[in-house]
Short mmCIF file of C-alpha atoms in Angstrom, two decimals:
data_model
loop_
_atom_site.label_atom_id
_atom_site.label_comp_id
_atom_site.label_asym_id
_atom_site.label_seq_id
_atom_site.Cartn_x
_atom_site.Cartn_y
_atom_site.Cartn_z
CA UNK A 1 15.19 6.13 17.13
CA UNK A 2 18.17 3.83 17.91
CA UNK A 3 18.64 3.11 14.72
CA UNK A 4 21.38 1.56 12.50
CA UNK A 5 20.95 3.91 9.13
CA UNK A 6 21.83 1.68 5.99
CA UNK A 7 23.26 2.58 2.62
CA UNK A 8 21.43 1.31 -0.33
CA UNK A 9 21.86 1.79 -4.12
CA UNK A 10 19.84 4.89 -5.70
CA UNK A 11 17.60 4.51 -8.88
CA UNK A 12 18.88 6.92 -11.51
CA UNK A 13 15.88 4.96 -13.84
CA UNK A 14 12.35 4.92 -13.55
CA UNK A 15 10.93 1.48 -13.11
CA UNK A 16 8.08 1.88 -15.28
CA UNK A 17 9.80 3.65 -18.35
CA UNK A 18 13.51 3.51 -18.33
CA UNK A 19 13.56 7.42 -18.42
CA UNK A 20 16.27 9.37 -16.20
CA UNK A 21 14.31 12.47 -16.15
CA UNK A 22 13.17 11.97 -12.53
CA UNK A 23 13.15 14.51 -9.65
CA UNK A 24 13.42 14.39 -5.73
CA UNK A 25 9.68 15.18 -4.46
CA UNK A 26 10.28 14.20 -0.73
CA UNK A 27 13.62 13.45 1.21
CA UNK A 28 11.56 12.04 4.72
CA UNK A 29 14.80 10.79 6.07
CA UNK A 30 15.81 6.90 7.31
CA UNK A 31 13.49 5.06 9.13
CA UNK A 32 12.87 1.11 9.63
CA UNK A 33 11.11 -0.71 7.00
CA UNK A 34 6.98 0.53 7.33
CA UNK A 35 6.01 -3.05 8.48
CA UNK A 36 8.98 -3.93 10.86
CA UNK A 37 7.43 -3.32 14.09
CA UNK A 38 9.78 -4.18 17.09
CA UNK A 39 9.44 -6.84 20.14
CA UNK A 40 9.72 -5.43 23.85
CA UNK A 41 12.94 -7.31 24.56
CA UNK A 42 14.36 -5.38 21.19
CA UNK A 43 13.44 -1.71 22.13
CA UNK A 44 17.01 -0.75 23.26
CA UNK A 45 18.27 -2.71 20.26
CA UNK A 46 19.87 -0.83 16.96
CA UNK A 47 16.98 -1.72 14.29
CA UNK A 48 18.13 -1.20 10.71
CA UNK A 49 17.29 1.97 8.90
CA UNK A 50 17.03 2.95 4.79
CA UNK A 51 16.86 6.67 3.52
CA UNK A 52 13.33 6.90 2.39
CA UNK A 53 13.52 9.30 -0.38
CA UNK A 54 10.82 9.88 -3.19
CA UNK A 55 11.37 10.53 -6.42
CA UNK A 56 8.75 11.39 -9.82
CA UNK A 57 9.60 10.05 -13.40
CA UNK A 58 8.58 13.68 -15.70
CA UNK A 59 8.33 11.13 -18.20
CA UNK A 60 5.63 8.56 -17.19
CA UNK A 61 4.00 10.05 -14.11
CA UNK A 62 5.73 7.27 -11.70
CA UNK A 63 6.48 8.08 -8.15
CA UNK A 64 8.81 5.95 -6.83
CA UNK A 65 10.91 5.21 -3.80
CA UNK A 66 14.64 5.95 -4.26
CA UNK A 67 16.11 3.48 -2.25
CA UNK A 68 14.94 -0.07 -1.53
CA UNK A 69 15.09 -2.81 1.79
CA UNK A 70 17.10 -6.22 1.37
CA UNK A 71 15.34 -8.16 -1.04
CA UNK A 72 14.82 -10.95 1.36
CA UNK A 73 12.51 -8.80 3.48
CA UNK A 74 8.79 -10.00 2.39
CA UNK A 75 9.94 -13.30 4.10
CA UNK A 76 7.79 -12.87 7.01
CA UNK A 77 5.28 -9.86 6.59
CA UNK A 78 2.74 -8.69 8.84
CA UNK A 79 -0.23 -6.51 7.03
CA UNK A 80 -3.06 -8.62 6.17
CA UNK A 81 -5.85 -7.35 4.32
CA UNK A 82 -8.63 -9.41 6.20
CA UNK A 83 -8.51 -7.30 9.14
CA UNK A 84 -10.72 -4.30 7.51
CA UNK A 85 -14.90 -5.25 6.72
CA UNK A 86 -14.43 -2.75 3.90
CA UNK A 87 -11.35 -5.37 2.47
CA UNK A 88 -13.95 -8.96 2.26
CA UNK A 89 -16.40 -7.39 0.36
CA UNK A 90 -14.00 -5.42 -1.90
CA UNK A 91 -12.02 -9.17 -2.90
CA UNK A 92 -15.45 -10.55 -3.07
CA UNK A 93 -16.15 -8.46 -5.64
CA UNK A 94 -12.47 -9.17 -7.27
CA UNK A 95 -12.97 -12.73 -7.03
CA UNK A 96 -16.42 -12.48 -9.01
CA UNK A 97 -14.44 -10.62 -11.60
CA UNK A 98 -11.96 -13.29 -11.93
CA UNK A 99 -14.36 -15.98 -11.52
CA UNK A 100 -15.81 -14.95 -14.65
CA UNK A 101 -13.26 -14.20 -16.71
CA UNK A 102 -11.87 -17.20 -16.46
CA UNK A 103 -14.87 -19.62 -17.05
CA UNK A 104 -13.55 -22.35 -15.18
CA UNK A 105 -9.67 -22.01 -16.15
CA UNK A 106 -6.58 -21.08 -13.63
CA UNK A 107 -6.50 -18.03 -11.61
CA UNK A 108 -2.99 -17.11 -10.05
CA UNK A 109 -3.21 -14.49 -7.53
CA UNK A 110 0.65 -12.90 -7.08
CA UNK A 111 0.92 -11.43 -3.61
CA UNK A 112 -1.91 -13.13 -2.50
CA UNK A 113 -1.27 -11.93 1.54
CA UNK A 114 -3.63 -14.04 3.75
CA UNK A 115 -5.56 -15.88 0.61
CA UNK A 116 -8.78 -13.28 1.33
CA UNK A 117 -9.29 -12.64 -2.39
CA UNK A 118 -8.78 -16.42 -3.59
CA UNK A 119 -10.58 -18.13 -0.91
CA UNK A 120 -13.68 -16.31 -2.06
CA UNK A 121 -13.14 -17.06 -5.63
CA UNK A 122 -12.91 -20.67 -4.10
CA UNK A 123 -16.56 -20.49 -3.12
CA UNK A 124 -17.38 -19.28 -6.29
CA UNK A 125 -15.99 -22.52 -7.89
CA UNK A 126 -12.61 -21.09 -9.11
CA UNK A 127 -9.79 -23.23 -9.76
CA UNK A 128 -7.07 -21.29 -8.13
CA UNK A 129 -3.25 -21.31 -6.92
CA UNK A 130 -1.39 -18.26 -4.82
CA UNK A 131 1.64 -16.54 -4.72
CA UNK A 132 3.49 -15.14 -2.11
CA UNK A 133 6.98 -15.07 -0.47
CA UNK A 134 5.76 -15.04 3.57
CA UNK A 135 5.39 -18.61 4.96
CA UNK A 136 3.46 -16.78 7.63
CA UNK A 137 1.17 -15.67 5.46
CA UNK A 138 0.75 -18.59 3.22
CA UNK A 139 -0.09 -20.65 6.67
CA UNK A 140 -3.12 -18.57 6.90
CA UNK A 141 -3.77 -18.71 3.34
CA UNK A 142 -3.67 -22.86 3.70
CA UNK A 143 -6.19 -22.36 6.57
CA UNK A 144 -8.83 -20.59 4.05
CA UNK A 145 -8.67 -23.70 1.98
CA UNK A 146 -5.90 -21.90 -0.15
CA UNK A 147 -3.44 -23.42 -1.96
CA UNK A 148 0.01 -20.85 -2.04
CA UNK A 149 3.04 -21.28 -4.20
CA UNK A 150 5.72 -19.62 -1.30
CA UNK A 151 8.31 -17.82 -3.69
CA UNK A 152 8.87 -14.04 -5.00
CA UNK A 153 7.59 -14.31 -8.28
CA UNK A 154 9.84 -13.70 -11.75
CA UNK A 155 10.35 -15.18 -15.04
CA UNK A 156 11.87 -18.99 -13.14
CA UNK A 157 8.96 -19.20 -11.21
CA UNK A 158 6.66 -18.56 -13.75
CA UNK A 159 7.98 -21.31 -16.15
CA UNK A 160 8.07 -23.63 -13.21
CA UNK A 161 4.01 -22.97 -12.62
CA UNK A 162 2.99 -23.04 -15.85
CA UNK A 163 4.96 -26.49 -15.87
CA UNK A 164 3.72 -27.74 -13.12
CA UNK A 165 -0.23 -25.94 -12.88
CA UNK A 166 -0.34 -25.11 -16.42
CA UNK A 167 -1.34 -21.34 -18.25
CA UNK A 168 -3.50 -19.03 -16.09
CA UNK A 169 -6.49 -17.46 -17.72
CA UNK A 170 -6.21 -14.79 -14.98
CA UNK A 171 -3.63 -13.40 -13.38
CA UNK A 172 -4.17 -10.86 -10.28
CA UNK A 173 -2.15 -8.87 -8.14
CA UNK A 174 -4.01 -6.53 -5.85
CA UNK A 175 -1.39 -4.23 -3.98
CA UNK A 176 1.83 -5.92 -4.89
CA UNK A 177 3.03 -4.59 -8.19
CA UNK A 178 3.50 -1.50 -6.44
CA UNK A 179 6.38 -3.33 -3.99
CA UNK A 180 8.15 -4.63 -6.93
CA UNK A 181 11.61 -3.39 -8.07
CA UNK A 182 11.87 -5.34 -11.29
CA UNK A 183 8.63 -4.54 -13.30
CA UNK A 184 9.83 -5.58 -16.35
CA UNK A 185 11.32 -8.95 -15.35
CA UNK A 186 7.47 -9.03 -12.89
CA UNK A 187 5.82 -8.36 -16.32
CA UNK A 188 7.87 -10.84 -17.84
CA UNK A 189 7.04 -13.45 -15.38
CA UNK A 190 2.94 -12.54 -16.55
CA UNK A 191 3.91 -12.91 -19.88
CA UNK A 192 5.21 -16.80 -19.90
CA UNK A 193 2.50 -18.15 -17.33
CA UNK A 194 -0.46 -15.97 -18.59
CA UNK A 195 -2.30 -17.96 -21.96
CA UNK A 196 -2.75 -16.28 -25.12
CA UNK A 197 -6.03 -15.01 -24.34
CA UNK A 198 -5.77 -14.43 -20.89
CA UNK A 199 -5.83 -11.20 -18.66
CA UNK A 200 -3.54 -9.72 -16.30
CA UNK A 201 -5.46 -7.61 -13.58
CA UNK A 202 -3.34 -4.80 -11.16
CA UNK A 203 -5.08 -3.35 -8.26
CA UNK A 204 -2.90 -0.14 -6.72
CA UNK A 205 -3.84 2.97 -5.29
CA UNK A 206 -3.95 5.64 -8.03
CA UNK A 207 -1.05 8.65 -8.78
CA UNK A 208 -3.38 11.22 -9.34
CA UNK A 209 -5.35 10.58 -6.23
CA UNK A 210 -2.32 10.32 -3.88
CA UNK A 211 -1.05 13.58 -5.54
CA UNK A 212 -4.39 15.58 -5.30
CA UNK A 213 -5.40 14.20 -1.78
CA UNK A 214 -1.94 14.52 -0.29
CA UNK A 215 -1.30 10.94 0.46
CA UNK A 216 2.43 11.34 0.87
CA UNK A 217 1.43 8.26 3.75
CA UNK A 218 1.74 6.07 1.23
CA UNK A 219 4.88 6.18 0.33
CA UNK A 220 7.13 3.82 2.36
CA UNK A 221 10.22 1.54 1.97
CA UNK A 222 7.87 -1.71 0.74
CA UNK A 223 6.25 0.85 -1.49
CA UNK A 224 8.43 1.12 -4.29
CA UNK A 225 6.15 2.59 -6.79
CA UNK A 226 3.31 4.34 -6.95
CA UNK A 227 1.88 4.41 -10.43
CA UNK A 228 0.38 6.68 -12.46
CA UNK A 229 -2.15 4.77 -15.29
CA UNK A 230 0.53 6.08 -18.03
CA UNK A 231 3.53 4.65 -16.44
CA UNK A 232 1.88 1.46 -16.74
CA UNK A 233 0.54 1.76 -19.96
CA UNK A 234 4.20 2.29 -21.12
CA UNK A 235 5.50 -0.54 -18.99
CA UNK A 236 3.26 -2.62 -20.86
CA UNK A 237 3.94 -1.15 -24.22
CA UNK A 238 7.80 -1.98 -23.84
CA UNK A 239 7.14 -6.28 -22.64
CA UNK A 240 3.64 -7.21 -24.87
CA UNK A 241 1.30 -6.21 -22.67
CA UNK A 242 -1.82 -3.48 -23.48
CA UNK A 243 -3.55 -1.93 -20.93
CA UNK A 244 -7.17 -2.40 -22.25
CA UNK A 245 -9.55 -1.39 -19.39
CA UNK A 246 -9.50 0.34 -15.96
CA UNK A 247 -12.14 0.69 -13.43
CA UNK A 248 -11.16 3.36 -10.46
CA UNK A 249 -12.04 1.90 -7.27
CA UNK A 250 -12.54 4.04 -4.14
CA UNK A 251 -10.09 1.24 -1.30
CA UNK A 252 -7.15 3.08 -0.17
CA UNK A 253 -8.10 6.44 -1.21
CA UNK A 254 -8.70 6.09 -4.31
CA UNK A 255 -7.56 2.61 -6.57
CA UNK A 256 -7.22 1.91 -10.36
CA UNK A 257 -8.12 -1.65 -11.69
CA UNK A 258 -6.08 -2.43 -14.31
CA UNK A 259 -6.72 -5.13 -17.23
CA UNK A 260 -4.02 -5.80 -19.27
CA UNK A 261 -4.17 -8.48 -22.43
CA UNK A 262 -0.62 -9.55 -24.08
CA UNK A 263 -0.65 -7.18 -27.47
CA UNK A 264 -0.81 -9.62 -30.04
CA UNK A 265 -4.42 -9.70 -29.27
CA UNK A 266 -4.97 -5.91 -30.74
CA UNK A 267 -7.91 -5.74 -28.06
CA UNK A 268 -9.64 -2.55 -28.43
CA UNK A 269 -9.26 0.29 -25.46
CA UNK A 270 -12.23 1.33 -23.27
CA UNK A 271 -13.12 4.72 -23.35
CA UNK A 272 -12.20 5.39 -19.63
CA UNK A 273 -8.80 4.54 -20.55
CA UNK A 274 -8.05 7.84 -22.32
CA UNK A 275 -10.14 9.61 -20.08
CA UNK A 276 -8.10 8.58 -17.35
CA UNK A 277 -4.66 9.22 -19.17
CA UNK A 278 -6.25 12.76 -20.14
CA UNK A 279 -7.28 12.91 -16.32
CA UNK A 280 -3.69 12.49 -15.41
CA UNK A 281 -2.38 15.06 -18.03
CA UNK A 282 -4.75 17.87 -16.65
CA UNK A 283 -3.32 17.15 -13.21
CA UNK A 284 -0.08 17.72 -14.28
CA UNK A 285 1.98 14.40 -13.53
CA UNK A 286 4.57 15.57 -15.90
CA UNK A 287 5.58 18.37 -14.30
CA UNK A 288 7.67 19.33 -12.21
CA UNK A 289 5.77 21.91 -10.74
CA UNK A 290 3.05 19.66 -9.38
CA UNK A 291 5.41 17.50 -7.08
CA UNK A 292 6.86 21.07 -5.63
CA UNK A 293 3.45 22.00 -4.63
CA UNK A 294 2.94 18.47 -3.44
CA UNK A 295 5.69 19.02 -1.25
CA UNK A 296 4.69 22.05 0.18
CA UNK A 297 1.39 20.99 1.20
CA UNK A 298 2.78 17.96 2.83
CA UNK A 299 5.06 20.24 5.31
CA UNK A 300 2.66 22.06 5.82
CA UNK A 301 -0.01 19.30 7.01
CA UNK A 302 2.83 18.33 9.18
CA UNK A 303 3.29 21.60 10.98
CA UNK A 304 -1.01 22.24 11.58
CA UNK A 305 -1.24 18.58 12.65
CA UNK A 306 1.56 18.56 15.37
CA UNK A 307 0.54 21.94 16.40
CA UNK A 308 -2.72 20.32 17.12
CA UNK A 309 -1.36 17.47 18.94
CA UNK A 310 0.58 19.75 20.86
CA UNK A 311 -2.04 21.89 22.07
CA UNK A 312 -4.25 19.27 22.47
CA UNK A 313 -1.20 17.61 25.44
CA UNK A 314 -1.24 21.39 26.76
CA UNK A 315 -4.86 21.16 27.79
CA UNK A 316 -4.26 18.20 29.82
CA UNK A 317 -6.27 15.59 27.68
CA UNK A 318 -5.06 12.44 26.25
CA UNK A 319 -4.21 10.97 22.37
CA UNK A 320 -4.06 7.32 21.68
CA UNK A 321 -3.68 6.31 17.62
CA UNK A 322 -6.49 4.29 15.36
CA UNK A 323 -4.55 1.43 12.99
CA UNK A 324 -1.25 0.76 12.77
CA UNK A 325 -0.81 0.51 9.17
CA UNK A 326 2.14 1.20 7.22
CA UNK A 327 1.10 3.99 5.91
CA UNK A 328 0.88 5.86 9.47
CA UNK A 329 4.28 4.57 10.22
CA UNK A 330 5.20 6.94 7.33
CA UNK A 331 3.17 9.94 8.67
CA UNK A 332 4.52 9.48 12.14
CA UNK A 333 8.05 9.10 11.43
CA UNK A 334 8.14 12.04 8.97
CA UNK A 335 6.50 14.19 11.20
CA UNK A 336 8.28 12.73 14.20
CA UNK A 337 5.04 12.07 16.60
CA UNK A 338 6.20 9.86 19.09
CA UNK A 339 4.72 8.23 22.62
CA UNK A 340 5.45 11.71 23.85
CA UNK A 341 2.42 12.52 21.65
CA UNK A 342 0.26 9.63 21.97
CA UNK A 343 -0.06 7.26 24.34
CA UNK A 344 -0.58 4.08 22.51
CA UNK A 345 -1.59 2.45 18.94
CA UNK A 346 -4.17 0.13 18.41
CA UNK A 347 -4.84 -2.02 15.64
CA UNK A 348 -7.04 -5.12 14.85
CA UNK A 349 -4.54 -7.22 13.40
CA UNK A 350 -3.28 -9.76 15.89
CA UNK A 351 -0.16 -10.28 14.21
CA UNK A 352 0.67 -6.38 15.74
CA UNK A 353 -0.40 -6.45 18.92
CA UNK A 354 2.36 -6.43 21.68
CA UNK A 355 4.65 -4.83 19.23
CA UNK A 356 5.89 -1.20 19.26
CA UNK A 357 5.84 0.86 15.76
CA UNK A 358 8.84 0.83 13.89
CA UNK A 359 10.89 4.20 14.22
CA UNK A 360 8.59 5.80 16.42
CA UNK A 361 8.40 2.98 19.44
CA UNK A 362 4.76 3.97 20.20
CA UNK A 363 3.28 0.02 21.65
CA UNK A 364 0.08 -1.44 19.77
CA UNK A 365 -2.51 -2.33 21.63
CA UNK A 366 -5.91 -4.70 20.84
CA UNK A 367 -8.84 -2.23 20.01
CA UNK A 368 -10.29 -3.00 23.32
CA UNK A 369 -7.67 -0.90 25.09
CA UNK A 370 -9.62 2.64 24.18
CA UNK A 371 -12.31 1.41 26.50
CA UNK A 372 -9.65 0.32 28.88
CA UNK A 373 -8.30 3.52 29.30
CA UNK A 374 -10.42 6.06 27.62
CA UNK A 375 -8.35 8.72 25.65
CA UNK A 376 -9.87 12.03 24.60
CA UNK A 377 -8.86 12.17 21.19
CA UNK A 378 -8.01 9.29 18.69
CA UNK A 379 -5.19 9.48 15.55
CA UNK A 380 -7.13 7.68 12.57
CA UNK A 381 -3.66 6.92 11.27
CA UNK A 382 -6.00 4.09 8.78
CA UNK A 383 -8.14 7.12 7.69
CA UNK A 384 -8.85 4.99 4.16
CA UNK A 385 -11.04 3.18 6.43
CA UNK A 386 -12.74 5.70 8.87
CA UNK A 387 -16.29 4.71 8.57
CA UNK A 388 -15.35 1.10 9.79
CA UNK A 389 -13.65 2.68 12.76
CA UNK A 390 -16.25 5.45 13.17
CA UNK A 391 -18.85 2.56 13.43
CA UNK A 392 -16.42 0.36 15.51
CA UNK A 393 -15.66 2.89 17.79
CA UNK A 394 -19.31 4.32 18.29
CA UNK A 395 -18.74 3.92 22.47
CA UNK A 396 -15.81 6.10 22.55
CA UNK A 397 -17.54 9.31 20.15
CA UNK A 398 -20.96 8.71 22.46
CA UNK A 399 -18.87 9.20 25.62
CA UNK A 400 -17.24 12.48 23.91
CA UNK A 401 -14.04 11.16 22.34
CA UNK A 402 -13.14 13.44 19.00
CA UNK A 403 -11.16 11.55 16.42
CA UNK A 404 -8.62 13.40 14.32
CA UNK A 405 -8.39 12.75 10.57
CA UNK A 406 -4.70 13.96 9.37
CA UNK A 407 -5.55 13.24 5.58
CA UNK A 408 -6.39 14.31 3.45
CA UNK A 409 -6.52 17.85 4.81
CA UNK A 410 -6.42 17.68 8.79
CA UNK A 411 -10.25 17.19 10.34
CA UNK A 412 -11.34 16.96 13.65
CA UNK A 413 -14.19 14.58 14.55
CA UNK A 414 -16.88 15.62 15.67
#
């Protein structure tokens, strides 16, 4: 891969719980960061690499990634959320939420990407403010009508807002606690700017679902954590903060929304909450036993699906990949599917295109190239969102083209 590997410290802790009763699940080996996709005129460059090992907490349920990238990293980031239909109506829905729990107070949006979620809660009437460390990002943001705060956010930034923009009667963060080393001092951070009677809302894909579905794809370098419901539960019990209502949400495989009041409230539990926690103890997120088989079924996806491939280049026909998300930077690196494999990526972000993948070197095309050059088979690498594709790419399954699903349990289409 022509890569320069990189030593970084290794967790002996859980992030969520403190515990040191964690285990190795998957050792995948040192790849580029998921997101740093490489220029032509850097291909026969050495790119920096980090061991991407993951790890469960038998305490809390917490999957987490070993070993982290430079802190500075998020600088300049290129996954935005706006790219996927399914991903405007999903933060519409968010911003509704917030819209009304608020009732006409400050809603701080941590991570806030591109400024998708708050620019609809802007047309709702929200009185809003983002956060989020990539100046590229928060230009695009601006351009919604979006006003971003550009810093990582901890404790010193959130006295600084809550000086300058006062409390926030919500606080979001919709696929960003889970790329957050320090939880605590993160929770912390909620804790001064939030007000008394505010809420504090997580969005992240769900433990249990990435366990049971084999979604080993979503654990990469940025990644840090993957969270069980009970690992944040006892996050929160150990900085002031309750979890007092989840909804599970079907985006990226399967989501939990997460509402979380500071505990001197004494707000009451929904019922789904101990369902959910109950869920997660039948599934066996404690035990060591259920990462093993985790394991197992991940090297063995890996061997059917590049036997597939293989015989699929053996008959003479062609594979070009759908998305270039991190997530199938994972998957392709792991399993080590290459441009020997497929031909070319392509993705609808703009902010990808003319790139090559990170690790693997495979270039990223605009979506327009699989009518350019017609491959038999497409890679849904961004198989959380097949039906958009499915429906975007309606020309290329009426002139015959199959698309291959690799998760959660290899499919070929149709």
């Amino acid at each position: 891969m022509n890569v320069i590997s990189t030593r970084l410290p290794i967790r002996t802790d859980c992030r969520a719980c403190g515990s040191e009763n964690l285990m190795t699940v998957l050792r995948m080996g040192n790849y580029p960061p998921a997101n740093m996709f490489v220029r032509a005129e850097d291909l026969e460059k050495q790119l920096p690499s980090f061991p991407l090992n993951a790890q469960a907490c038998l305490n809390c349920g917490l999957i987490q990634v070993a070993d982290q990238v430079p802190a500075d990293f998020f600088t300049n980031y290129l996954y935005v959320p706006s790219g996927a239909a399914t991903m405007h109506s999903h933060f519409a829905g968010l911003a509704q939420v917030c819209v009304d729990r608020a009732k006409g107070r400050l809603i701080v949006d941590i991570g806030c990407n591109d400024g998708l979620m708050l620019s609809h809660a802007n047309k709702l009437g929200g009185k809003t403010l983002g956060v989020d460390p990539a100046a590229n990002l928060a230009e695009i943001a601006a351009e919604r009508g979006v006003r971003v705060h550009t810093a990582f956010f901890n404790p010193e930034t959130a006295a600084e807002l809550r000086a300058s923009e006062g409390e926030a009667s919500v606080i979001t963060t919709t696929n960003t606690f889970n790329h957050i080393d320090d939880l605590h001092g993160f929770a912390e951070g909620v804790l001064t700017l939030l007000a008394d009677d505010g809420v504090f809302i997580i969005e992240v894909p769900w433990g249990k679902e990435i366990l049971e579905t084999n979604e080993f794809d979503n654990v990469y370098h940025e990644h840090l954590s993957e969270l069980s419901l009970l690992s944040i539960v006892k996050l929160g019990e150990s900085v002031g903060l309750d979890v007092v209502d989840v909804t599970k949400l079907p985006v990226h495989g399967g989501s939990m929304r997460v509402f979380m009041q500071k505990s001197a409230l004494k707000t009451p539990r929904t019922g789904i909450v101990g369902e959910m926690l109950e869920d997660e103890r039948r599934a066996g997120m404690t035990e060591a036993e259920t990462y093993t088989a985790f394991a197992e079924r991940v090297r063995d996806l890996g061997g059917s699906l590049c036997r597939t491939l293989a015989e699929i280049k053996k008959d003479g026909k062609t594979i070009a990949g759908n998305g270039a998300p991190a997530k199938g930077n994972t998957l392709l690196n792991y399993f080590r599917i290459g441009p020997e494999m497929l031909d070319f990526l392509v993705d609808r972000n703009p902010l990808k295109q003319g790139l090559y993948s990170p690790g693997m070197k495979i270039p990223v095309l605009a979506p327009e190239a699989v009518a350019e050059r017609q491959p038999d088979y497409l890679l849904v690498l961004a198989w959380n969102f097949f039906d958009e594709i499915r429906e975007q790419m309606s020309e290329f399954e009426a002139r015959g083209g199959k698309f291959i699903l690799p998760l959660p349990m290899q499919l070929i289409i149709p």
